[in-house]
Coordinates of C-alpha atoms in Angstrom, one line a residue:
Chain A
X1208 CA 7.6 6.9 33.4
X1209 CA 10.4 5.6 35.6
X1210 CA 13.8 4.3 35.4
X1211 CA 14.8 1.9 32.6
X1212 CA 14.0 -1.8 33.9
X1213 CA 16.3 -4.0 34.5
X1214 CA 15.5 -6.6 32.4
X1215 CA 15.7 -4.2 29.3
X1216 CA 19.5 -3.5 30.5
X1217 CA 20.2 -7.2 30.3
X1218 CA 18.8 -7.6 26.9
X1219 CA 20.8 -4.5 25.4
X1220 CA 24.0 -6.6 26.8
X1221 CA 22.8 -9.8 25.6
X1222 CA 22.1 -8.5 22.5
X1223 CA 25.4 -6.9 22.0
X1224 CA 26.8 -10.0 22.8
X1225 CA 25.0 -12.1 20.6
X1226 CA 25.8 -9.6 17.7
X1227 CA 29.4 -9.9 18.0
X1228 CA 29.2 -13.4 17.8
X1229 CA 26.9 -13.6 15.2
X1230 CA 29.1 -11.2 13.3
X1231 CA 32.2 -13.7 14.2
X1232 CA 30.5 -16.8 12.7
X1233 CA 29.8 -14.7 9.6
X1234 CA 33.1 -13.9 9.0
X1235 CA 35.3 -16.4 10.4
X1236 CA 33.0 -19.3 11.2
X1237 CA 31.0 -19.8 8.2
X1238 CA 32.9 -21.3 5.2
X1239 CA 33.9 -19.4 1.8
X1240 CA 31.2 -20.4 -0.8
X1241 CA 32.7 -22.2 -3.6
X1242 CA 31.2 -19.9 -6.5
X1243 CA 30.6 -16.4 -5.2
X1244 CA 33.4 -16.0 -3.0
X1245 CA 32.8 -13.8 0.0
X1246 CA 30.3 -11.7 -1.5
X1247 CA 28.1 -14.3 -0.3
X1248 CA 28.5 -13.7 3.4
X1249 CA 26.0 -10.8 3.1
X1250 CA 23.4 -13.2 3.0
X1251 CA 23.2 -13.7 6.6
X1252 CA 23.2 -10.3 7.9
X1253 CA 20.4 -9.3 4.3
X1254 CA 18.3 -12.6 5.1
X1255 CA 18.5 -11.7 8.9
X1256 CA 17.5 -7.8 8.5
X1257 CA 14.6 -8.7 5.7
X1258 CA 12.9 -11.2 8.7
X1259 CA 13.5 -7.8 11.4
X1260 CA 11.3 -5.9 8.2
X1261 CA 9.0 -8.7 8.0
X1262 CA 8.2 -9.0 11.9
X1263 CA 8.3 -4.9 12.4
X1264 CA 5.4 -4.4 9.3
X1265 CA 3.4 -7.6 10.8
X1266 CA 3.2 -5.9 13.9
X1267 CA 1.8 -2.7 12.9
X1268 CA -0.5 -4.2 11.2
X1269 CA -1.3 -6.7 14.4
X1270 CA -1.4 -3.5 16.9
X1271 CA -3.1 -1.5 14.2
X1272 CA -6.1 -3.9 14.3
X1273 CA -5.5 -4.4 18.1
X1274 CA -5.9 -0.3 18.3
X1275 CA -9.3 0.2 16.2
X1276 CA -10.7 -2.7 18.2
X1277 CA -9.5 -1.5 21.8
X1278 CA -9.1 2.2 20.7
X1279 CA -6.2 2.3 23.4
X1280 CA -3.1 5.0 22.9
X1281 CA -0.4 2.1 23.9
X1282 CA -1.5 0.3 20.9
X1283 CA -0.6 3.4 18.8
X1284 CA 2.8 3.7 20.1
X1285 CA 3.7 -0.3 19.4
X1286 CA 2.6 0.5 15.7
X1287 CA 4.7 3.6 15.4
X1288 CA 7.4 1.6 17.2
X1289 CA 7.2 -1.6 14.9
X1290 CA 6.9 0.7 11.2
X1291 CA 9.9 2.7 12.3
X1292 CA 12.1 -0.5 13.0
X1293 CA 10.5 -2.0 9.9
X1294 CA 11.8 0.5 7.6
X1295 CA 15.5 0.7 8.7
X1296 CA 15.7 -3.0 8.5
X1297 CA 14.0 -3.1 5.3
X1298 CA 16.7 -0.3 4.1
X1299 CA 19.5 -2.6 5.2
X1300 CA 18.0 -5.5 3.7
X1301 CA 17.9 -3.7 -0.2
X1302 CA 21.1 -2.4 0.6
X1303 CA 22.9 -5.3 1.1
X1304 CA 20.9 -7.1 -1.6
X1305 CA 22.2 -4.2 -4.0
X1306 CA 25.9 -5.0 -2.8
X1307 CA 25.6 -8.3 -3.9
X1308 CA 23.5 -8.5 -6.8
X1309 CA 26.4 -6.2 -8.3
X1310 CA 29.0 -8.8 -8.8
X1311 CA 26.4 -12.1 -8.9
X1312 CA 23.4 -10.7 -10.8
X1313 CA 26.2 -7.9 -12.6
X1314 CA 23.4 -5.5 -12.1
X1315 CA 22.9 -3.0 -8.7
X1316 CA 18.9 -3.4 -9.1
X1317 CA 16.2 -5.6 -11.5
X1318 CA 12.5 -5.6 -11.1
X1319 CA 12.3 -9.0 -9.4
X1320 CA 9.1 -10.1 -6.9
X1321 CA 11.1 -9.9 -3.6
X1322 CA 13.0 -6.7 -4.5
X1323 CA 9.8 -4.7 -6.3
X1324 CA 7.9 -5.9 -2.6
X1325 CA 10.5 -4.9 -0.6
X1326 CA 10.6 -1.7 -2.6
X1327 CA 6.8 -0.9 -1.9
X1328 CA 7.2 -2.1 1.3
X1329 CA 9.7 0.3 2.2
X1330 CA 7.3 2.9 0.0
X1331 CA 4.1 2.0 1.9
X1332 CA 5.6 2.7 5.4
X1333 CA 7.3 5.9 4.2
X1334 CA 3.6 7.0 3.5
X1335 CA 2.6 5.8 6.7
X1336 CA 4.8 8.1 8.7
X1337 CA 4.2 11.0 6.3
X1338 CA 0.2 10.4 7.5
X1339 CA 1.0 10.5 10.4
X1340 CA 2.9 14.2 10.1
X1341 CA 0.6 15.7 8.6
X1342 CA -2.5 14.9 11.6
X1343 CA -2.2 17.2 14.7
X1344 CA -5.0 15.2 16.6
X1345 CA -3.6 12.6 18.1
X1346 CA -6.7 10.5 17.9
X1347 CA -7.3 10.9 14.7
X1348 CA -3.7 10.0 13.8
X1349 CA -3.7 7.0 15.3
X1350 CA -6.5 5.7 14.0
X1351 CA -5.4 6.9 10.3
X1352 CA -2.0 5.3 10.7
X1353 CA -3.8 2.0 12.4
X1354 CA -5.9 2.3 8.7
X1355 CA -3.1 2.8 6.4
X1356 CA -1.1 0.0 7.9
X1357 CA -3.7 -2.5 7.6
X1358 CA -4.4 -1.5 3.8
X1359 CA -0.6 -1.8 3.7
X1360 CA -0.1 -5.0 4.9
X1361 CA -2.8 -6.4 2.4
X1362 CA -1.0 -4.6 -0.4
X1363 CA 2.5 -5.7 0.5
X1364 CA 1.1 -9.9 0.0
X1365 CA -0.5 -8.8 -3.4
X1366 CA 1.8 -6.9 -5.0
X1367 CA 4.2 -10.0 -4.3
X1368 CA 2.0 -12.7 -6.0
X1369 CA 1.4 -9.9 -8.8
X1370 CA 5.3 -9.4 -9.5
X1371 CA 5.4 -13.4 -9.0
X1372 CA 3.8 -14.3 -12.1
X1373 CA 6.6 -13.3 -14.0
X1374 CA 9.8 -15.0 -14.1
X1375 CA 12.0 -14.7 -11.0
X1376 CA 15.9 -14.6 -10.7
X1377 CA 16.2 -14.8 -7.2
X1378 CA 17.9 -17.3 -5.3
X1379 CA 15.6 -19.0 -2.9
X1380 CA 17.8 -20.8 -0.5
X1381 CA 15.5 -22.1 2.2
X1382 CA 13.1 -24.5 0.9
X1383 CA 12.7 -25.6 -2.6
X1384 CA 14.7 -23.4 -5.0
X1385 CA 14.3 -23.0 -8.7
X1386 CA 17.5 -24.5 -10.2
X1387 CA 17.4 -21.5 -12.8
X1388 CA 18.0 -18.8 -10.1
X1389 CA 21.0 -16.7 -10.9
X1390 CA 23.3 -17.2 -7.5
X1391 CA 21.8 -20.4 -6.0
X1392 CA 24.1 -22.4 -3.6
X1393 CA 23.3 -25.0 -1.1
X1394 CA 24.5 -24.6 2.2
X1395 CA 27.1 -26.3 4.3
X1396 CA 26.4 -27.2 7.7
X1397 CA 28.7 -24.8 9.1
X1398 CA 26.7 -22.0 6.8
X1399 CA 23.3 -23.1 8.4
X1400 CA 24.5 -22.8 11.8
X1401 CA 25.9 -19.1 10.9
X1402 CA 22.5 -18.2 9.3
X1403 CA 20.5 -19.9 11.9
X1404 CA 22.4 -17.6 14.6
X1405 CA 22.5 -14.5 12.8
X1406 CA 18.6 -14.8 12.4
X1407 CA 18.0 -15.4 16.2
X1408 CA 20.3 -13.0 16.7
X1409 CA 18.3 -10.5 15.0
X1410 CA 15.3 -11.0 16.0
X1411 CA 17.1 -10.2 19.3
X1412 CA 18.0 -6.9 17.9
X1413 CA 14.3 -6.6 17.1
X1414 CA 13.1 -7.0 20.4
X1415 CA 15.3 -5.1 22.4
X1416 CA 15.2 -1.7 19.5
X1417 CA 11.2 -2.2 19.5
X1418 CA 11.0 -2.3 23.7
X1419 CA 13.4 1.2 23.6
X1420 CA 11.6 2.8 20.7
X1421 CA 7.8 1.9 22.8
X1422 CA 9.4 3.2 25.8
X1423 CA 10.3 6.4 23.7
X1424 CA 7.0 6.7 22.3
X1425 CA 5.2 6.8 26.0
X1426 CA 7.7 9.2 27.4
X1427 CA 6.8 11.5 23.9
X1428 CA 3.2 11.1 24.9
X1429 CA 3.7 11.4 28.6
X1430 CA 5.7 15.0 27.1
X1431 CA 3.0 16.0 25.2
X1432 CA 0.5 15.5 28.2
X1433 CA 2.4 17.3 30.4
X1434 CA 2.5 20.1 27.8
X1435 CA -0.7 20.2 27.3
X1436 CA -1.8 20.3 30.9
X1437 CA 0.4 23.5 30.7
X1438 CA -1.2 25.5 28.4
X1439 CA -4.4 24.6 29.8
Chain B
X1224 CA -49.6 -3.5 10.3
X1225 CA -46.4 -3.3 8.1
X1226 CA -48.0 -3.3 4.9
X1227 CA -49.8 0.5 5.1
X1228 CA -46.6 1.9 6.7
X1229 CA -44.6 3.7 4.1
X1230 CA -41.2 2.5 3.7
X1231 CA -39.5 4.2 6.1
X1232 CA -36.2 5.1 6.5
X1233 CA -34.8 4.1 10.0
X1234 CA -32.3 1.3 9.7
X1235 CA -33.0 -1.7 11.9
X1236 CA -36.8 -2.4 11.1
X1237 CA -36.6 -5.6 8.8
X1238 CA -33.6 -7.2 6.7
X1239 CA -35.4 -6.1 3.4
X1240 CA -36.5 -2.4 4.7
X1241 CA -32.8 -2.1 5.9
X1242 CA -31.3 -3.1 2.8
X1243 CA -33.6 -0.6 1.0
X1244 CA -33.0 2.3 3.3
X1245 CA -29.2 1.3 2.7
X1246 CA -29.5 0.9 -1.3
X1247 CA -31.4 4.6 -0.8
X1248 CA -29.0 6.3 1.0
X1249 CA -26.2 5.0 -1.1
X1250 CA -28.0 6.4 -4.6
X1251 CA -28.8 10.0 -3.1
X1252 CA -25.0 10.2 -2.6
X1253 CA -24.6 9.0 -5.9
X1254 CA -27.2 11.4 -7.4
X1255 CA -26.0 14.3 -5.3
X1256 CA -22.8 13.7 -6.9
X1257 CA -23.7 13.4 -10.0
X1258 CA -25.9 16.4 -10.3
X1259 CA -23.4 18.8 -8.4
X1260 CA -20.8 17.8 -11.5
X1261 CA -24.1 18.2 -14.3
X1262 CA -24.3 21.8 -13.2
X1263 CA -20.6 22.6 -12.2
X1264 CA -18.4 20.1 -14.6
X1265 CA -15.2 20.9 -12.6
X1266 CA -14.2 17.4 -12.3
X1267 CA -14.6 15.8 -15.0
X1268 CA -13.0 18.4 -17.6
X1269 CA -10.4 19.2 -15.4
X1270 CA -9.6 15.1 -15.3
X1271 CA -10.2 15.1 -18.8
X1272 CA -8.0 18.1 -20.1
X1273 CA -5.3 16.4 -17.7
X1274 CA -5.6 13.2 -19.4
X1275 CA -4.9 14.5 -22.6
X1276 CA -1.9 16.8 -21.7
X1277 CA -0.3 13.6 -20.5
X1278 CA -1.1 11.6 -23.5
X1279 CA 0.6 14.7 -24.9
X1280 CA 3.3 14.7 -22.9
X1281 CA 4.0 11.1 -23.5
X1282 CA 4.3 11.5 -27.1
X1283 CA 7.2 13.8 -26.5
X1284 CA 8.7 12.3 -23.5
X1285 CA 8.5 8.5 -25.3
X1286 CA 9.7 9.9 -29.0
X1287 CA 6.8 7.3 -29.7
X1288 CA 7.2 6.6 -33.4
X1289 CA 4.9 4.9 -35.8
X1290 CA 5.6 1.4 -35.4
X1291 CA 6.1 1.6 -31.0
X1292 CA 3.2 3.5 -30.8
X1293 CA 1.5 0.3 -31.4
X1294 CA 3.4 -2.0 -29.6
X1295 CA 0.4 -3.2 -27.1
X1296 CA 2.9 -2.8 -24.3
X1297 CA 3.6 0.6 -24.6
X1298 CA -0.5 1.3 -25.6
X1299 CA -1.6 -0.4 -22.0
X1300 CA 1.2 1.3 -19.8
X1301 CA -0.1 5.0 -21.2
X1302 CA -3.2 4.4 -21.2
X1303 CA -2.9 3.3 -17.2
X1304 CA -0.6 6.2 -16.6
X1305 CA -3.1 7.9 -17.7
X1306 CA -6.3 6.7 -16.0
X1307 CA -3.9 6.3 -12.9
X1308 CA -3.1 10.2 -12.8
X1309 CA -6.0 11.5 -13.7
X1310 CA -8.3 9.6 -11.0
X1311 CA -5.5 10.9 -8.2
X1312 CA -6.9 14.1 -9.8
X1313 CA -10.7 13.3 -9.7
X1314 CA -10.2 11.4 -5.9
X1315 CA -8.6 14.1 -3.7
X1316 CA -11.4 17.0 -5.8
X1317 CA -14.6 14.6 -5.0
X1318 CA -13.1 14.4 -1.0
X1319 CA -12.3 17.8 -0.8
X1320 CA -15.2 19.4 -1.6
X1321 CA -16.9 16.9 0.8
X1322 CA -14.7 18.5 3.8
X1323 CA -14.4 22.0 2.5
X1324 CA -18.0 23.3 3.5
X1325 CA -18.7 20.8 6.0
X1326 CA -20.4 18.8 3.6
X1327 CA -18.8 15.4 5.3
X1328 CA -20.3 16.9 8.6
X1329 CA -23.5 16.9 6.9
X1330 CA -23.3 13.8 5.3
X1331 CA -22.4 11.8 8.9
X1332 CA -25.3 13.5 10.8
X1333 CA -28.0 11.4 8.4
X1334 CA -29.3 8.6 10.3
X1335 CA -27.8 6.2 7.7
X1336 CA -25.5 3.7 7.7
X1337 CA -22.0 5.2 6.4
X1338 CA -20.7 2.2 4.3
X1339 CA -24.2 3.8 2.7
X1340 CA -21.6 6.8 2.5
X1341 CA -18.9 5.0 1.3
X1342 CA -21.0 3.0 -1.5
X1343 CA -22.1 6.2 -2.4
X1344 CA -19.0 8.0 -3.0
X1345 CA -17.0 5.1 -4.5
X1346 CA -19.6 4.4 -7.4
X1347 CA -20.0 8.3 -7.8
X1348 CA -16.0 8.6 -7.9
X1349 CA -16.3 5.2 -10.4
X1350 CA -19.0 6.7 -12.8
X1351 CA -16.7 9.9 -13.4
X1352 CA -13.5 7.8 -14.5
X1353 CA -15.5 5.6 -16.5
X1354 CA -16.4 8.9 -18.3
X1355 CA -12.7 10.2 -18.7
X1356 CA -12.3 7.0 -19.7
X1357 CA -15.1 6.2 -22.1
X1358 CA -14.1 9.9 -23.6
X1359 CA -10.2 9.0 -23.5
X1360 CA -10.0 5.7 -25.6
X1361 CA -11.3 6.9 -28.4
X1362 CA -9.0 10.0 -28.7
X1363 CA -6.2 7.6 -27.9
X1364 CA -7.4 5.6 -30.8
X1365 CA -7.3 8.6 -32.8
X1366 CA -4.3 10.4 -32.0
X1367 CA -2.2 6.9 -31.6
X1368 CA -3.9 5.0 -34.2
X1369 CA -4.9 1.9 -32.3
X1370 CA -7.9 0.4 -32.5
X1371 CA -8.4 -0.1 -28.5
X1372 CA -12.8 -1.3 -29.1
X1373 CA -11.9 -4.9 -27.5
X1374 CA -14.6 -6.3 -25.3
X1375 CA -11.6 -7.4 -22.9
X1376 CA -9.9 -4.0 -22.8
X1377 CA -13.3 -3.0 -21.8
X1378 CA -13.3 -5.2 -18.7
X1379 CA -10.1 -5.0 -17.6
X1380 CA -10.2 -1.2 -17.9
X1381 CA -13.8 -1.7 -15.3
X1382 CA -12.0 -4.1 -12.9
X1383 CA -9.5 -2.1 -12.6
X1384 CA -11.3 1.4 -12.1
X1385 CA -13.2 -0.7 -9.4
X1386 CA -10.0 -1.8 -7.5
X1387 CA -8.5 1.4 -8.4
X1388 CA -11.4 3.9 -7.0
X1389 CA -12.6 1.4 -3.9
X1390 CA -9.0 2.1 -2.2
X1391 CA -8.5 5.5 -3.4
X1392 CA -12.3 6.9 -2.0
X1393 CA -11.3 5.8 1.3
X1394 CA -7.4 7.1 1.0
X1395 CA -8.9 10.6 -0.2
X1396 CA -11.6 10.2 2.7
X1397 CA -8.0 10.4 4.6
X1398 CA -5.3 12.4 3.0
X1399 CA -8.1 15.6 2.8
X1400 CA -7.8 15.6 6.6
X1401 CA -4.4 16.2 6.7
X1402 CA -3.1 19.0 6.9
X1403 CA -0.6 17.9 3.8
X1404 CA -3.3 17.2 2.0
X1405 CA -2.7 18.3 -1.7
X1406 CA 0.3 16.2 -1.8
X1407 CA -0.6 13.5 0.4
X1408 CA -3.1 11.4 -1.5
X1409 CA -0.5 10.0 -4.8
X1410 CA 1.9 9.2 -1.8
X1411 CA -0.5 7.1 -0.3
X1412 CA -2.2 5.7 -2.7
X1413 CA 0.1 4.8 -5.6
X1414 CA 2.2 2.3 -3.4
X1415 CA -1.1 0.6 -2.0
X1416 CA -2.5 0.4 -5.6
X1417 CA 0.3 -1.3 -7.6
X1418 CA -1.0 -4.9 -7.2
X1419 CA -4.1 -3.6 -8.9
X1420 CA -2.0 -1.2 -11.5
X1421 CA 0.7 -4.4 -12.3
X1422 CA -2.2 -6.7 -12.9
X1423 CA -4.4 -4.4 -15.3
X1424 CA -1.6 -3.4 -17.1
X1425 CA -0.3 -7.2 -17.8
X1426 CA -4.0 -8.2 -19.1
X1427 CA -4.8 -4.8 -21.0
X1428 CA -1.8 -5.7 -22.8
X1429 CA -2.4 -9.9 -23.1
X1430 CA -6.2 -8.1 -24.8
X1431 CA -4.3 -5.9 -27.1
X1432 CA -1.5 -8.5 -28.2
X1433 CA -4.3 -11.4 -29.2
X1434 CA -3.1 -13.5 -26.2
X1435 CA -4.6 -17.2 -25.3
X1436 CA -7.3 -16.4 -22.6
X1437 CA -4.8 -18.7 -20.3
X1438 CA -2.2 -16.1 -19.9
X1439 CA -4.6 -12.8 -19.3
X1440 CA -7.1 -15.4 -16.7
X1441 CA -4.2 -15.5 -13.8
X1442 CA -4.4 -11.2 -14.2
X1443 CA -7.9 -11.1 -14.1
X1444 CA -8.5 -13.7 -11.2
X1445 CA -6.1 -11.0 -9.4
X1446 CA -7.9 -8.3 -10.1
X1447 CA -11.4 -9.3 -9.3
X1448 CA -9.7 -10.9 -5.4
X1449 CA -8.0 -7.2 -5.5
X1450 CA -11.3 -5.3 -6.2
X1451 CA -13.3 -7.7 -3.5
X1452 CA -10.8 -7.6 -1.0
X1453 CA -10.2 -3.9 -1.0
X1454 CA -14.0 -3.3 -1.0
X1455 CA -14.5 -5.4 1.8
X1456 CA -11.9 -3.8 4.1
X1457 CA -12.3 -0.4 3.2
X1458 CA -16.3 -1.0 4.1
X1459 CA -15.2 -2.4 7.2
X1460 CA -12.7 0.3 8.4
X1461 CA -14.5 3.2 6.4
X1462 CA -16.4 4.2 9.9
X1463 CA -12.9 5.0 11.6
X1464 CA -11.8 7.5 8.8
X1465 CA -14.8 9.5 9.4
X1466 CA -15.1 9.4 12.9
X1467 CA -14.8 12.4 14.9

């Protein structure tokens, strides 16, 4: 439990850094789209915060396996880390969707795959941490919540090809699209390079908010030792 | 040598006399299930009353007139409601009673495997929906007049009591433990088992509406891969749940 490393200081600048720009190439850099106007420059920041989701439910699922193997705390703190970052980038992610489905889709919400996954997504991991709240024993917690986020992270894929079957409206930009999507657009090269930035530069974000949150998680439990060895 | 020795118990001896002890263990959790609800019948009338104040309540609450009432859409998403609600009921009451008097404690000190455990409770918890079930559909038929006796309602009503139970034993096995328990086990359980809930509700519905066997076949395909793979990895992690 020492000082903050150094290393850890130089990615919170970097990653500061990179924002801003990304944030610049959004709004300056990347050209208007011809059709949706500027609504469509939430798509780099929504794209960009639904990958953060995606890589923050992955890896509680990868240190939840990891932790009932190895049955070692750290691995408990990287899942708690990764489902808390998960959820506020999944939050952002709907929320921006929501802003512009409003004036493209003229709807705030429909019952489409990706949002309905997102949706339980978001639901599943809210479970997860309301598990965890209500186990004192910290063994046993952890090995609930390394449980409940490997039965979520099966659920998520399912429920996906389930809500698939039917009929989508989204716009799938990267790869092949289907022509029929409501708010489909092809983009420039200048629009790549913007989206291509802002996801690096989130998964930047990522890295540096899940190294702070782990490091919070062991001083809690370094806390709670100490607390412990107190009252002994 | 092996011939005169009676089948014993111990796990480990051969792959046959291991299966068996398994398959034995497994069927006197079953049985002790089963004949704690013959002379008590908590469970099941409590899940059944439940079940038909909320096909009561959906009356009201969907104005369902004559001619809605037997749109098959509106039939399959009740009737899932239904089983959905009152399972949560019969889960977290078959889990509870396990931990209340130490009965799990019990249970974990028998030299058997505890997947045997797991088996055990799953079918038990499996045979008492299929009863609220079995006991629902008809009154449905009545009250709603529908006639729901189709061999595919049938099956897609046991796939998904299979999917729907497998995931929700080893939830219960969980959400009992906390200390939130009376309100944890929907919270967990409901967003884990919409795959399963989306998919029976699409085929009971492609059964009631006369639809082509190509448009239920992708539902079922999904159910029976959610039924196997939630089985398998709620076997596999099962042991952690109970561990103390």
């Amino acid at each position: 439990m020492n000082s903050k490393p150094r290393l850890l200081t130089i990615l919170d600048v970097v990653t500061v850094l990179l924002l801003l720009v990304a944030s610049y190439m959004v709004f300056f850099y990347a050209p208007q789209e011809a059709v949706m106007g500027d609504v469509q420059r939430v798509f780099y920041f929504h794209v960009a915060s639904g990958w953060v989701g995606m890589l923050g439910f992955i890896g509680a699922a990868v240190s939840g396996i990891i932790y009932l193997i190895k049955k070692d705390r750290k691995w408990d703190i990287v899942g708690l880390a990764a489902v808390e970052i998960g959820i506020a980038f999944i939050f952002i992610n709907i929320v921006t969707g929501s802003i512009w489905a409003r004036p493209i889709w003229n709807t705030w919400w429909t019952w489409d795959p990706r949002l309905t996954t997102a949706t339980v997504m978001l639901l599943i991991y809210l479970a997860y941490l309301m598990l965890r709240q209500g186990i004192e024993d910290p063994d046993r917690r952890a090995r609930f919540g390394a449980v409940y986020a490997i039965i979520g992270s099966l659920s998520v894929p399912l429920t996906y090809f389930s809500a698939r079957i039917f009929r989508t409206i989204h716009p799938v930009v990267i790869g092949s699209g289907d022509p029929s999507a409501t708010g489909s657009f092809d983009m420039t090269p200048m629009m790549t390079q913007a989206f291509m930035f802002s996801l690096f530069t989130f998964t930047f974000i990522f890295i540096d908010l899940f190294w702070h949150r782990i490091r919070l998680g062991q001083k809690t439990d370094h806390v709670e030792q100490l607390r412990l060895k107190t009252m002994e | 040598m092996s011939i005169d020795q009676q089948s014993t118990p111990y796990p480990g001896e051969s792959t046959s006399g291991r299966l068996g002890s398994f398959m034995r263990a497994m069927f006197a959790v079953v049985w002790k299930d089963l004949s704690a609800e013959l002379r008590s019948r908590e469970l099941i009338s409590a899940m059944l009353v439940f079940a038909l104040l909320v096909i009561l309540i959906f009356n009201f609450a969907l104005d369902l007139d004559p001619a809605s009432r037997r749109e098959p859409t509106i039939t399959a998403g009740v009737l899932w409601v239904i089983f959905v609600f009152a399972g949560t009921l019969g889960l977290n009451r078959s889990m509870a009673v396990e931990k209340d008097r130490g009965c799990m404690d019990g249970l974990l000190l028998a030299p058997v495997d505890r997947s045997a455990i797991y088996f055990g409770k799953v079918i038990g918890n499996l045979v008492f929906m299929l009863m609220v079930e079995i006991i629902v559909l008809p009154i449905y038929s009545l009250l709603y007049n529908v006639n729901l006796f189709n061999p595919g309602l049938l099956l897609v009503i046991l796939l998904g009591s299979i999917g729907y139970v497998a995931v929700g034993t080893l939830l219960a096995a969980m959400a009992v433990q906390a200390r939130t328990r009376d309100i944890l086990l929907p919270i967990l359980l409901f967003p884990v088992v919409l795959p399963v809930i989306l998919a029976a509700v699409k085929a009971s519905t492609g059964f009631l509406d006369g639809s082509e066997m190509e448009m239920i076949l992708p539902w079922l395909n999904l159910l029976i891969v959610y039924d196997i793979i939630f089985s398998a990895v709620a076997f596999m992690v099962f042991d952690y749940v109970v561990e103390e």
